XYZ file of C-alpha atoms in Angstrom:
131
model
C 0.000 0.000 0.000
C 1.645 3.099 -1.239
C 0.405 6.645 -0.188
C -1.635 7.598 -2.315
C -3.331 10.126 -0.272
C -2.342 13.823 -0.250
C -5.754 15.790 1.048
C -6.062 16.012 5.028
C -9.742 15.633 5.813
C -11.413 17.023 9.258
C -14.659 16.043 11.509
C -14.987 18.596 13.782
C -18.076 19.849 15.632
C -20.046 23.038 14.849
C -20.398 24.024 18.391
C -17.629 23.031 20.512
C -19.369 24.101 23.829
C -20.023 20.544 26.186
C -18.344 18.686 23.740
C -18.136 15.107 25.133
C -15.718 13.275 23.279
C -14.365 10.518 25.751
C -10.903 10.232 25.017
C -10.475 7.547 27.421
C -12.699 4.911 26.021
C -11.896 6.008 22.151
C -8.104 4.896 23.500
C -9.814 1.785 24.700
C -11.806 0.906 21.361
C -9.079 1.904 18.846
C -6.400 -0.431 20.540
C -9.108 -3.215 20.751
C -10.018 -2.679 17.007
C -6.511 -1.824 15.463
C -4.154 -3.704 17.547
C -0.634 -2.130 18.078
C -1.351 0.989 17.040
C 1.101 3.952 18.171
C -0.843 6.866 20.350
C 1.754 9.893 20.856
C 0.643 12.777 23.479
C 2.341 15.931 22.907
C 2.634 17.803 26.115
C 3.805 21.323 24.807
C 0.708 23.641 25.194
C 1.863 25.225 21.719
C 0.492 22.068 19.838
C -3.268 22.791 19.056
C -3.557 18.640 17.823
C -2.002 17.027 20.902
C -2.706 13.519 19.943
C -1.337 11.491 17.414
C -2.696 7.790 16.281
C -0.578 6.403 13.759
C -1.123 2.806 12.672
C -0.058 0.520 9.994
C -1.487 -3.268 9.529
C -2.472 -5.483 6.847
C -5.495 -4.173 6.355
C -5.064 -1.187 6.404
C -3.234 2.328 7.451
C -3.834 5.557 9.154
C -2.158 8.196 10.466
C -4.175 10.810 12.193
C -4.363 13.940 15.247
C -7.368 14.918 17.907
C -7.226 18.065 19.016
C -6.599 20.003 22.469
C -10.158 20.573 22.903
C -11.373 17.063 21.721
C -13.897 19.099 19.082
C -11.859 17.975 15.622
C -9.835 14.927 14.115
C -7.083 15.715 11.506
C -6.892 12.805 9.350
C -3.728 13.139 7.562
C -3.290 9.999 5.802
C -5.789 6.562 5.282
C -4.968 3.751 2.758
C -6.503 0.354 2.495
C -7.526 -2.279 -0.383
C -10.466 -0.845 -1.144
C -9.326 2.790 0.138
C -12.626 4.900 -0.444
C -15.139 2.706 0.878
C -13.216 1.603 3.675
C -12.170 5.214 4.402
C -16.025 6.011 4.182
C -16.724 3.553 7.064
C -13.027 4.470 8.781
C -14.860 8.423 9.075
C -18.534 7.122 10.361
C -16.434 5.319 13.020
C -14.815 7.904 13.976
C -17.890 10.703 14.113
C -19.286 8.022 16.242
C -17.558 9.257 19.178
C -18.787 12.725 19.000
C -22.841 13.014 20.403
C -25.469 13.070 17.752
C -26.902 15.723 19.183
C -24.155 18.167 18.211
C -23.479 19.076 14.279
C -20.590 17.565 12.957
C -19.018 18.044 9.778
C -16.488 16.482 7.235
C -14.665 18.938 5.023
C -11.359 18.964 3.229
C -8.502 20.926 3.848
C -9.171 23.620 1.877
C -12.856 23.770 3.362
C -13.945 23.490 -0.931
C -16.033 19.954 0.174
C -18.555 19.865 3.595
C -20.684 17.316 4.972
C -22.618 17.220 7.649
C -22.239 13.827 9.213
C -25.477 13.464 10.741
C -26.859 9.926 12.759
C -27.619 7.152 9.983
C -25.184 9.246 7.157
C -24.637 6.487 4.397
C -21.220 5.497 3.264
C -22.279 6.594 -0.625
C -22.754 9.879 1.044
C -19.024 10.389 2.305
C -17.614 8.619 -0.761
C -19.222 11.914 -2.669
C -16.809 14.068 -0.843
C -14.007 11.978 -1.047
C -13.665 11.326 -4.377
């Protein structure tokens, strides 16, 4: 799997006020579902994205940051078999740790592509935005 991928893509919620993101148990279910991955904490208070996940398996590979505030994820690099679909599911997984009460959105880097990823969004959806 080479990388292929050169856009950085965001969730991030609208409102960041109560945000509940539970850092604790997403540390929990990403080690249980992606076994040895590598999670770096950057104490310096200058870093906005303080956490890094960076994983590489045989299924697939990822490489992405959470931020101070636990509002956004930075996903800097994905890459699997079947790259867009599984990427697709790879996001919904991820906005599943954010409340579906809040508004959260997908966009590129550039901000040229949103999506709101709203409770029941369907893979075809996200695939729109990332191809």
């Amino acid at each position: 799997m080479g990388r292929n991928m050169a856009v950085s893509y965001f969730i991030y919620v609208n409102n960041k006020e109560k945000n509940d993101f539970n850092l604790n148990k997403f540390n929990i279910d990403i080690k249980e579902k992606f076994p040895g991955v590598s999670v770096e904490v950057k104490k310096d208070e200058n870093y906005k994205y303080d956490v890094h996940f960076e994983y590489y398996g045989d299924k697939c590979e990822f490489e992405f940051w959470i931020d101070r505030d636990r509002s956004a994820v930075a996903i800097d690099y994905f890459n699997s078999e079947n790259r867009l679909y599984d990427y697709a599911k790879y996001i919904i997984w991820l906005r599943s740790y954010f409340s579906f009460e809040k508004e959260v959105l997908l966009c590129d880097e550039g901000y040229n592509k949103i999506l709101v990823l709203s409770e029941g969004i369907e893979i075809e959806d996200i695939l729109e935005i990332l191809e």
